[in-house]
XYZ file of C-alpha atoms in Angstrom:
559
model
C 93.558 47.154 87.219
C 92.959 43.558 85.353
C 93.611 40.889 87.124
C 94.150 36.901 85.692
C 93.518 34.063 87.317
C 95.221 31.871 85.120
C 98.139 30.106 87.111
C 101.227 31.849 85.401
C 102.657 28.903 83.643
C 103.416 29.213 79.805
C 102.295 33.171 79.893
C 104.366 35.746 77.678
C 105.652 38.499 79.626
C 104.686 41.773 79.482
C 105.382 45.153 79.687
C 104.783 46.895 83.181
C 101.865 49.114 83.052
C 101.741 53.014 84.503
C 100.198 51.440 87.722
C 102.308 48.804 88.103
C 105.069 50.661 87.737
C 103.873 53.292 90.863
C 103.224 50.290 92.618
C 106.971 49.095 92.910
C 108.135 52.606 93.028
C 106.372 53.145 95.994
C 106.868 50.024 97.976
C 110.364 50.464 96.767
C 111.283 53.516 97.694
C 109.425 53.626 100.913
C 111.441 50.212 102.051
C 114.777 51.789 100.964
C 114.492 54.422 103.436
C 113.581 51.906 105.655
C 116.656 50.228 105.292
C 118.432 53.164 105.193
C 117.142 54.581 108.700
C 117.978 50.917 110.124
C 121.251 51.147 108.629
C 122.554 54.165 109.390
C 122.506 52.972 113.629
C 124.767 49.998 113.043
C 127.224 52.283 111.099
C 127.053 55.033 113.465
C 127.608 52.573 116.579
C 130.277 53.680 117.581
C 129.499 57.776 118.021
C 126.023 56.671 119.130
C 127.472 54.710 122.038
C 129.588 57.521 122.514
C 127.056 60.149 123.404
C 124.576 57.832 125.253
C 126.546 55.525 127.231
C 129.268 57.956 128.052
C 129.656 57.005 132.169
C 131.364 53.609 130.621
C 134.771 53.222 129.404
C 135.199 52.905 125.374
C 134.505 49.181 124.982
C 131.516 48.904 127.120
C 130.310 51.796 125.251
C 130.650 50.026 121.934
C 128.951 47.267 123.591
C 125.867 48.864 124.436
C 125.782 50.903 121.603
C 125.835 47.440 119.555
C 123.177 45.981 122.219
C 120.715 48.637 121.328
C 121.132 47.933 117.793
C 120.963 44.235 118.357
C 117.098 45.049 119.859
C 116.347 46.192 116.719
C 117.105 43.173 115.459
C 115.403 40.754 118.127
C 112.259 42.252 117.838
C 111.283 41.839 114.274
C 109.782 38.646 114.662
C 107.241 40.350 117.150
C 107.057 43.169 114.316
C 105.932 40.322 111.890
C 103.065 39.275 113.961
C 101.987 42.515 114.963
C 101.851 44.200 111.349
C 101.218 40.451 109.996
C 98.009 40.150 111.673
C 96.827 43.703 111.228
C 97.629 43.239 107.213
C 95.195 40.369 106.559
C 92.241 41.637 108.949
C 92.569 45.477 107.870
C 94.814 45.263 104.756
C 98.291 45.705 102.956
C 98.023 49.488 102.131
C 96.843 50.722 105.447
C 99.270 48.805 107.216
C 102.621 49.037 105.909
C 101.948 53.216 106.058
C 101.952 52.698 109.181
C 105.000 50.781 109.523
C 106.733 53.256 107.825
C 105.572 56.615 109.772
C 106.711 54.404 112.847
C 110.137 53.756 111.201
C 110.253 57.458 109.996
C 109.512 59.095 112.893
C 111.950 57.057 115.125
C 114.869 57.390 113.190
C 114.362 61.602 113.208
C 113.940 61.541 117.233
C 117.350 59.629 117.057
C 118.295 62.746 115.502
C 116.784 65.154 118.418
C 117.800 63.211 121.073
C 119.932 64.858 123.701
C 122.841 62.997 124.885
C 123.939 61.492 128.160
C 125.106 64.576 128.732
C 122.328 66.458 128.691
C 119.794 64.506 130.321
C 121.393 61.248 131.886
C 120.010 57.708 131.552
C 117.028 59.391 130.400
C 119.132 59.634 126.812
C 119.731 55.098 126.811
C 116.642 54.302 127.489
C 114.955 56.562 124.909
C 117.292 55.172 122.355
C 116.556 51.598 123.385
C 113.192 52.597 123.036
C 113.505 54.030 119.500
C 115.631 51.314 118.282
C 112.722 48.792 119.111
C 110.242 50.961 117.839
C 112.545 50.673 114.638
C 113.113 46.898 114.449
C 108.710 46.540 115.338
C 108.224 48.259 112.199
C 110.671 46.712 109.869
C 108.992 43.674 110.861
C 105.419 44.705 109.330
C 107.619 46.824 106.451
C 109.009 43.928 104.355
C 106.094 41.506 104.434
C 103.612 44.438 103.165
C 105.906 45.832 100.486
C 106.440 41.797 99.248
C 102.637 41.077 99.600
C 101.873 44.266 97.951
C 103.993 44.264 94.911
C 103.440 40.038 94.474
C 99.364 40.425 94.744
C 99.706 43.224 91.992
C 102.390 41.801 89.589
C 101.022 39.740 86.762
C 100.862 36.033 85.989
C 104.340 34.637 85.356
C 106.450 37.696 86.377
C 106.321 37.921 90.166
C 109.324 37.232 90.773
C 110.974 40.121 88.537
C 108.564 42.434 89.787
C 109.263 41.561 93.321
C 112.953 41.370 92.976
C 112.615 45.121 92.660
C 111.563 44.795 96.557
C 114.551 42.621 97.149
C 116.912 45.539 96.380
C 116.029 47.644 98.679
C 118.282 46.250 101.933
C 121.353 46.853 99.986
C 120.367 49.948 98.107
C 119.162 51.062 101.728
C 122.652 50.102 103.007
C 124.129 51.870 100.200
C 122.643 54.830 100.363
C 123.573 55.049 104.292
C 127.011 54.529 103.050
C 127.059 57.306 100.517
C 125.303 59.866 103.130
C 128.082 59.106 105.938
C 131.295 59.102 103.880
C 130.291 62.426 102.429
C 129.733 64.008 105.293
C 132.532 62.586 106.843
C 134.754 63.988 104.385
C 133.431 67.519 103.979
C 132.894 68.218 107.651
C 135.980 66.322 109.157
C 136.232 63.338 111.303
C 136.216 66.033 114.660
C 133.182 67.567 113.618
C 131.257 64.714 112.490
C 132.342 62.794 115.456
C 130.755 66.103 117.740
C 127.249 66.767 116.031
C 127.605 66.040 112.062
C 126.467 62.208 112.740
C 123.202 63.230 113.637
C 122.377 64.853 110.583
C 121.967 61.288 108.300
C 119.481 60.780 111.118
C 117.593 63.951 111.023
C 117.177 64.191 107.175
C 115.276 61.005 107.077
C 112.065 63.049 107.864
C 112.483 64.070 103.784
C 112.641 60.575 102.935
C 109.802 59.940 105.350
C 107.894 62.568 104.029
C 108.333 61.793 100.292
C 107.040 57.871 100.929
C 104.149 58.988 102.833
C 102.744 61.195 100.188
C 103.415 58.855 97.393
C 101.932 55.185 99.404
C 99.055 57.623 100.480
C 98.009 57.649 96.819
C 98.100 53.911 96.626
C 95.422 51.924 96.163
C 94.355 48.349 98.313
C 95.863 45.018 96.961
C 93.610 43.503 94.106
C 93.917 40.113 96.133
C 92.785 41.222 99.302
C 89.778 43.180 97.341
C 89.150 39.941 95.934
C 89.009 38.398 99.579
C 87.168 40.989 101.275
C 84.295 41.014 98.289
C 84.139 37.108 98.696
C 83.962 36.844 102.306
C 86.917 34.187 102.666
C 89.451 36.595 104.485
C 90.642 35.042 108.301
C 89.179 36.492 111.271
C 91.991 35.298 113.367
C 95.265 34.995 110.971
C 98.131 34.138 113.856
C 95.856 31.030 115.028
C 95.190 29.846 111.067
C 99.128 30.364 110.200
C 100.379 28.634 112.937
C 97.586 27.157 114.861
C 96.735 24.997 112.096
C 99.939 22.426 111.532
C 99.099 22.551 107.535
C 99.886 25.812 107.642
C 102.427 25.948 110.854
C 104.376 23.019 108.475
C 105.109 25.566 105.785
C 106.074 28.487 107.624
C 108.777 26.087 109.480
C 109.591 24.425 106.378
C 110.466 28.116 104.841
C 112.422 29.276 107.804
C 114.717 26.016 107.572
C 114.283 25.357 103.630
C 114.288 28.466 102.815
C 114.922 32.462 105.104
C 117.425 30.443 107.278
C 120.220 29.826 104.864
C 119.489 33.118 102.388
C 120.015 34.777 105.738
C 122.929 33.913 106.271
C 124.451 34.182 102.987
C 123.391 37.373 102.841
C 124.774 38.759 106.375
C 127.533 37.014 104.755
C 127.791 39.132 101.982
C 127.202 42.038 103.026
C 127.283 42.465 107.030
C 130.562 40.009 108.068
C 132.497 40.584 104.939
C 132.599 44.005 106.470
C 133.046 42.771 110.068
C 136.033 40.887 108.879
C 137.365 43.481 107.033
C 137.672 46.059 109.739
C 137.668 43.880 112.535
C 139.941 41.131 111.198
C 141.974 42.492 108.685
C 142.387 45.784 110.324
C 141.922 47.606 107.332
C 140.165 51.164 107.776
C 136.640 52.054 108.101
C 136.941 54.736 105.121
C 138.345 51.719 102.963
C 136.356 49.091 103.935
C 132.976 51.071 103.310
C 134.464 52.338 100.151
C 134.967 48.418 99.102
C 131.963 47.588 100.002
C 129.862 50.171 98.676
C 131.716 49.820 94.905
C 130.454 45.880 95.323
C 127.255 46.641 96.004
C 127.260 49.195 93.006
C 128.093 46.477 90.759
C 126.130 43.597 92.275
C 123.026 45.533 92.880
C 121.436 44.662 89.244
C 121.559 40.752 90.167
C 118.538 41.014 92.171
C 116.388 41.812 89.487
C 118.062 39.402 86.993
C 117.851 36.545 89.007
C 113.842 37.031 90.336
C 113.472 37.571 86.604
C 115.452 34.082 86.139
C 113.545 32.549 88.640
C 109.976 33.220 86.799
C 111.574 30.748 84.031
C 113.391 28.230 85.842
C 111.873 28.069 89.210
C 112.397 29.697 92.662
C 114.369 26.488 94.156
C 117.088 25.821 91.756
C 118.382 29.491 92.468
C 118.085 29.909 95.728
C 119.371 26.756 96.612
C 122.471 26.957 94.126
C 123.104 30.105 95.943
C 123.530 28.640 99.392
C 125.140 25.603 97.851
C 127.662 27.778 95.522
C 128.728 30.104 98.950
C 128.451 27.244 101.331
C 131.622 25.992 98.991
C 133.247 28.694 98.542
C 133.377 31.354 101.386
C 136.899 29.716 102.838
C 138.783 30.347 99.545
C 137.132 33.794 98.924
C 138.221 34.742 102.459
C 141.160 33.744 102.412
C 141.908 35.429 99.412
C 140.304 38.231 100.875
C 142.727 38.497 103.431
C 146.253 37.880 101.107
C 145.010 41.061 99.298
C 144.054 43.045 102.269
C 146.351 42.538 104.767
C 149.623 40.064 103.556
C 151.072 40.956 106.477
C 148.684 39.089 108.705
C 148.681 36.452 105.933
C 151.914 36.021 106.295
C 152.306 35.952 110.349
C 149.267 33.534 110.443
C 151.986 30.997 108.413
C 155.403 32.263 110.313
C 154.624 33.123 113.613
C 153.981 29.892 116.421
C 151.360 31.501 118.749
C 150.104 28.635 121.342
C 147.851 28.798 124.331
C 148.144 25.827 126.757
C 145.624 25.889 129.580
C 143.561 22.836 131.683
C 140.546 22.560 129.431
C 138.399 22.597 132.414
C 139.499 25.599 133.438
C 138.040 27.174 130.095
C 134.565 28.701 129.657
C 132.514 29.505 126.709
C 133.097 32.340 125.072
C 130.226 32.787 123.223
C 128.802 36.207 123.682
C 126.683 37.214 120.812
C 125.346 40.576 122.693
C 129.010 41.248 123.675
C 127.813 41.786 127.606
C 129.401 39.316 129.137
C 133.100 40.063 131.267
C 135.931 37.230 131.337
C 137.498 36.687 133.939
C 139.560 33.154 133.521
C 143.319 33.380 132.049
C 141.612 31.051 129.561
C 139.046 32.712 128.559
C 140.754 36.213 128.525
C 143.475 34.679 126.558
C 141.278 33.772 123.620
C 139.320 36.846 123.799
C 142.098 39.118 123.470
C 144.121 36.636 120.802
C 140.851 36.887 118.441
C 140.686 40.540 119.268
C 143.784 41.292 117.601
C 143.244 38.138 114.326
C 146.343 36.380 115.995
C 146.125 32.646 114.693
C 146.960 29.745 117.531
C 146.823 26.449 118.688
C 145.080 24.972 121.891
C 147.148 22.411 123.523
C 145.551 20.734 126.629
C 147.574 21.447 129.638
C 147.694 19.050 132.842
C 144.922 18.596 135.146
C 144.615 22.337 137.601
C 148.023 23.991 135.367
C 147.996 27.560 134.744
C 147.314 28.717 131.186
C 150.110 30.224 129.107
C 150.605 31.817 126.074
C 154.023 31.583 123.803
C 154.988 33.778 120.939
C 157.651 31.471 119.117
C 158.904 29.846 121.898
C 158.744 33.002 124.151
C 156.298 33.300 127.076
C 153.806 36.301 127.613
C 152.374 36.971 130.979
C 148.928 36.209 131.168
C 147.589 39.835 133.607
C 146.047 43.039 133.386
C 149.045 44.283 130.639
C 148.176 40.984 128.882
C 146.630 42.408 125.360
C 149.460 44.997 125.462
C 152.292 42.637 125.662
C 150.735 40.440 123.505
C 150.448 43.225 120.940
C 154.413 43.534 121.337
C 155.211 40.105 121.046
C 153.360 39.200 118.374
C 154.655 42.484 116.294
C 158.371 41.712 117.330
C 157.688 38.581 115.795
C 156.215 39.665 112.547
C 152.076 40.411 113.122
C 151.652 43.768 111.094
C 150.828 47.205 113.764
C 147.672 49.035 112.708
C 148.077 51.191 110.285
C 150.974 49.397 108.300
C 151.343 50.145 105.368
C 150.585 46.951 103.571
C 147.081 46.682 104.871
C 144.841 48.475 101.968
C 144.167 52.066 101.924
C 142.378 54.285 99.834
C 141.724 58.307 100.066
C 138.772 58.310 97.792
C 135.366 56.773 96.309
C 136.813 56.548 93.029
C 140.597 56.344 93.757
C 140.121 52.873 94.649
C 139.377 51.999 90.938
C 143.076 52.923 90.177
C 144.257 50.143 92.389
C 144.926 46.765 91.380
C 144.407 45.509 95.160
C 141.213 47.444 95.893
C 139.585 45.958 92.613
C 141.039 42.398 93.561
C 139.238 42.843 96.712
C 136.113 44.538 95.189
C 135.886 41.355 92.659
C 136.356 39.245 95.502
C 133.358 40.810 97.562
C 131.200 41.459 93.990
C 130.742 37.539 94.142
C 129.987 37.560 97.952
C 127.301 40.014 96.859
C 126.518 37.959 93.641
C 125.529 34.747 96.197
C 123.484 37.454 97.802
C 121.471 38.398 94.769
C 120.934 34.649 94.215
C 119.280 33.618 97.443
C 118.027 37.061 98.022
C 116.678 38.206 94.815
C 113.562 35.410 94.514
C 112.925 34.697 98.339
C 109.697 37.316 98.025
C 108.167 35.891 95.186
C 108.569 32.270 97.067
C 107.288 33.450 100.628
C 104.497 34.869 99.130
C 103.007 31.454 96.968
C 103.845 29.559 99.964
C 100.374 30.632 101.544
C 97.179 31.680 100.721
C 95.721 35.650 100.656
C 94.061 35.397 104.153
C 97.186 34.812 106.136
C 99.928 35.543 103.519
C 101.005 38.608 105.280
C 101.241 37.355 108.832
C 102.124 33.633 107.328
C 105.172 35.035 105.348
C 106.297 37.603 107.401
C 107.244 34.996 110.913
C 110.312 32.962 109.011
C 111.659 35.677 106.757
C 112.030 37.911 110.086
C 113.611 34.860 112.438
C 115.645 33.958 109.646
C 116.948 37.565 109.146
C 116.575 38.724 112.164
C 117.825 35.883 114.616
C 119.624 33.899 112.505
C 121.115 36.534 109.712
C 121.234 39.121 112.460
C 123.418 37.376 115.287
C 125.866 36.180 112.590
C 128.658 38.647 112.969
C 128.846 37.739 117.075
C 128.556 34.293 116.703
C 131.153 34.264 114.138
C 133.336 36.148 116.037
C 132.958 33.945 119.284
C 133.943 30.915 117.154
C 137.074 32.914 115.674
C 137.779 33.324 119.706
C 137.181 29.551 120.794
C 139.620 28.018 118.088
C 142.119 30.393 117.248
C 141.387 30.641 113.262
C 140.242 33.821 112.124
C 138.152 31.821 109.271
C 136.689 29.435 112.008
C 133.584 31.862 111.942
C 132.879 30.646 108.294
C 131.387 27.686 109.582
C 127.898 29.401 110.914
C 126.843 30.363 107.673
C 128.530 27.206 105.615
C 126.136 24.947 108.218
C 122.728 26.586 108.053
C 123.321 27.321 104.234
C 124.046 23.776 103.693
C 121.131 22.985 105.706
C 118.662 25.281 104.000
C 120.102 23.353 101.022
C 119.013 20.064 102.104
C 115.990 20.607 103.282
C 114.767 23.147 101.009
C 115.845 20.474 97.717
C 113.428 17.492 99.603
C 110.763 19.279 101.190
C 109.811 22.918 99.853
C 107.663 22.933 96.995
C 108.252 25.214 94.022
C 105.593 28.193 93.850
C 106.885 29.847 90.522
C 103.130 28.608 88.572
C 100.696 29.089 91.639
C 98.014 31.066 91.305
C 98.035 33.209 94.065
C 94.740 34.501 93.542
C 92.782 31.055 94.155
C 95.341 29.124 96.111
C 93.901 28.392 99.281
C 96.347 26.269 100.973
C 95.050 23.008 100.645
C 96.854 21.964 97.138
């Protein structure tokens, strides 16, 4: 395959060729069943934690079950080193196969794995296990696919033929989507529930199978040949990226400027918009993934068109608009969000007088972003179970050593072991809606919701969630990558987009939720991705350069 060494700008697109078409189709396809075996866990928590924490009461199960999906999560970062360092010593191709046979095989033995039941604690830790196997390898997954498909896309087009990588998460989530709802309706919720959940799971090992023949016939990165036949490849790539503060400077500058607030917009998007949905808004998990999936349908497209955009205009100006645009935005789209949803709760958040009056020293934090910690203080159990059930209030500081109390309009609930019951009277009695009313939005099919003026407000509402998405989302490959030079590109790029999606994108929903908790307002949570989107805007506009005409082929760093 040709390669030029010109620097990009002023060349005339062209046509993909036969190989570079293979190329994205199999770094493609192999990272969407990525996705979708990382997925499908975090959709499936709640069954999961039902089979392999079963000693524990429901909650505690849920929080486990989220706990081991969280490790996925935490360990990406390591992933990124790992798989980094072994991509620029041993190369892309070899590498990221691994990644995915790790990924593959994981997600199967999730599949196998006997329950509690079965074989006792044996059955956690095993999943615990997997899980981290899981997020290791999606850490070394994304950075090879990016590197891959950048290092064999042409002058001037990397980022449209990179954006192809970029929609992989959500077709991954998509497709997880599509697989569970199916089965959920043509088995029944009993039967799925008992053994139909692990079958998602277990028919990975086609998908696995498929993108192991087809990267097998792949051939090494024309930039790393390059390297290798000149002799300038690193012989120790974690101490050059971030030994070396010239090089350390950049990867920080593209977590803050850059992974940090994309993350977030994106968990945004997709992730919390969901959260809020179900968790907030009480609306049903049938019709929330329905929702969701239609707006990822329509929004999927925007990932190519805007790395395409980005090849003409820059890398910056659309990534940055995107955080900027959303960081504006999100508390009117949400809000809206919820009027369509749920008016009932709309309504009680305006009507109802909920208020919590307590010594403020005799309130904790409730952050808990791992959803393992146990409160114990009236406070603390107050706001807990008041965010729980999306009941707005107001704090009022209470004398020095008082008790706390809640009110419902005047009248007092007894803060004690009943307390989320009675509150859950009160608050209906006064007007909150009960699950299951029927204003909240419902709908019995995948395409029955396009015959609802409601569902398609909300779907338009969360189709420009998912737009922002494609905008900070659909370049950030094509701008990691010209950020550093072939020797330590993989392990270089591969550190701030996984603490930026992984720590930062990753513990959103929690975080959000503990903020929702600590004030009262069910749109307080908003604020974690406004703030590092806004920040990523700053920075990013002073300090990160724009890559769009580098010559990745001769940049070495020092320009």
């Amino acid at each position: 395959m040709s390669m030029s060494t010109a620097s990009g700008a002023g060349t005339t697109p062209r046509p993909m060729t036969k190989e570079e078409r293979k190329v994205i189709l199999a770094s493609s396809l192999g990272t969407v069943f990525e996705w979708y075996d990382f997925y499908l866990y975090g959709s499936l928590a709640v069954m999961i934690g039902a089979q392999f924490f079963a000693p524990f009461d429901a909650n505690t199960r849920a929080i486990f079950a989220l706990l081991a999906f969280a490790a996925g999560f935490l360990v990406r970062p390591f992933g990124a080193l790992v798989f980094g360092r072994l991509g620029d010593l041993v190369g892309r191709k070899y590498t990221f196969l691994v990644t995915i046979v790790i990924m593959g095989a994981s997600t199967f033995l999730v599949g196998l794995l006997p329950s509690y039941a079965t074989i006792g604690w044996l059955a956690p830790v095993i999943l615990i296990a997997l899980r981290m196997a899981q997020g290791l390898a999606l850490g070394g997954e994304y950075g090879g696919a990016a590197v891959y498909v950048a290092e064999h896309a042409p002058p001037g087009q990397r980022g449209y033929y990179t954006s192809f990588i970029q929609t992989t998460a959500t077709v991954g989530l998509l497709l997880s989507l599509i697989v569970i709802l199916t089965l959920r309706l043509w088995m029944g919720e009993a039967q799925f529930a008992a053994w139909g959940w692990r079958v998602p799971f277990l028919l990975s090992i086609f998908l696995l199978a498929i993108s192991v023949w087809i990267r097998l016939q792949m051939n090494e990165s024309p930039a790393f040949k390059k390297m290798k036949e000149e002799g300038t490849h690193s012989k120790a790539p974690l101490s050059e990226a971030f030994g070396q503060w010239k090089n350390a400077k950049i990867a920080l500058l593209a977590l803050i400027g850059g992974t940090a607030g994309q993350a977030v917009v994106w968990y945004t998007g997709q992730f919390y918009a969901l959260f809020f949905l179900q968790s907030i808004l009480r609306v049903d998990l049938f019709t929330a993934n329905v929702l969701i999936a239609w707006s990822l349908v329509l929004g999927t497209g925007f990932f190519i068109v805007f790395g395409a955009l980005s090849d003409r205009i820059g890398r910056k100006p659309i990534i940055l608009a995107g955080c900027l645009i959303a960081a504006v935005t999100y508390f009117p789209l949400f809000t809206a969000m919820t009027k369509a949803a749920n008016p009932a709760l709309a309504r009680a958040h305006e009507q109802v007088k909920v208020v919590l009056t307590a010594d403020p020293a005799g309130c904790g934090n409730v952050f808990n972003p791992v959803g393992t910690r146990v409160f114990t203080a009236p406070c603390d159990v107050s706001r807990v179970a008041l965010a729980n059930a999306a009941i707005k209030y107001d704090f009022v500081n209470g004398p020095a050593g008082s008790p706390a109390t809640v009110t419902v309009n005047g009248t007092a609930v007894p803060i004690d072991a009943q307390f989320a019951a009675a509150l859950g009277r009160a608050t209906q009695a006064a007007g909150y809606p009960a699950a299951g009313n029927a204003e909240i939005i419902k709908v019995n099919g995948f395409f029955s919701a396009l015959g609802d003026g409601r569902a398609l407000w909300i779907i338009g509402i969360l189709f420009i969630l998912v737009i922002y998405v494609t905008m900070v989302y659909g370049p950030i490959a094509a701008l990691l990558v010209e950020l550093f030079p072939t020797r330590i590109r993989y392990t270089a790029m591969s550190l701030p987009y996984h603490i930026g999606n992984g720590w930062f994108g990753g513990l959103l929903p929690a975080t959000s939720f503990a903020m929702v908790a600590a004030t009262g307002d069910i749109y307080y949570g908003l604020w974690y991705p406004i703030i590092f989107a806004m920040m990523t805007f700053v920075v990013g506009l002073f300090f990160l350069p724009e890559t769009k005409d580098r010559d990745i082929f001769t940049y070495d760093g020092n320009k």
